[in-house]
XYZ file of C-alpha atoms in Angstrom:
50
model
C 0.245 -0.026 0.089
C 1.240 3.607 -0.401
C 1.984 5.419 1.615
C 0.028 8.327 0.732
C -3.205 6.663 0.836
C -2.617 6.052 4.461
C -2.263 9.149 5.369
C -5.382 10.134 3.606
C -7.371 7.563 4.961
C -6.200 8.941 8.688
C -6.936 12.850 7.433
C -10.393 11.645 7.337
C -11.022 10.401 11.475
C -13.260 12.956 12.778
C -13.149 13.493 15.952
C -16.504 12.635 18.332
C -15.865 16.493 20.833
C -15.862 18.583 17.764
C -19.423 17.228 16.294
C -22.302 19.672 16.850
C -25.180 17.714 18.185
C -27.609 20.554 19.246
C -29.687 20.302 16.281
C -29.864 16.359 17.130
C -30.771 17.785 21.413
C -33.910 19.601 19.752
C -35.010 17.451 17.786
C -35.444 14.560 20.182
C -36.789 16.911 22.803
C -39.529 17.894 19.668
C -39.923 14.150 19.690
C -40.233 13.779 23.038
C -42.882 16.294 23.822
C -45.000 15.284 20.973
C -44.851 12.173 22.727
C -45.670 12.972 26.183
C -48.797 15.463 25.152
C -50.076 12.425 22.812
C -49.868 10.523 25.713
C -52.222 12.505 28.136
C -54.466 13.564 25.389
C -55.170 9.620 24.962
C -55.162 9.407 28.992
C -57.841 11.744 28.878
C -60.099 10.839 26.668
C -59.769 7.732 27.951
C -60.646 9.352 31.452
C -63.423 10.835 30.283
C -64.758 7.646 28.844
C -64.863 5.296 31.732
């Protein structure tokens, strides 16, 4: 294997500490909120019909 190929593979490695995951966190919180609101809405419907 050529030495240049080895170096190019090492250079493409990204450190996980440098990733920006704020968008992921916002999406997870949004979906969690939707699930909680949906659960409570269904629970209230259940209580009203009993």
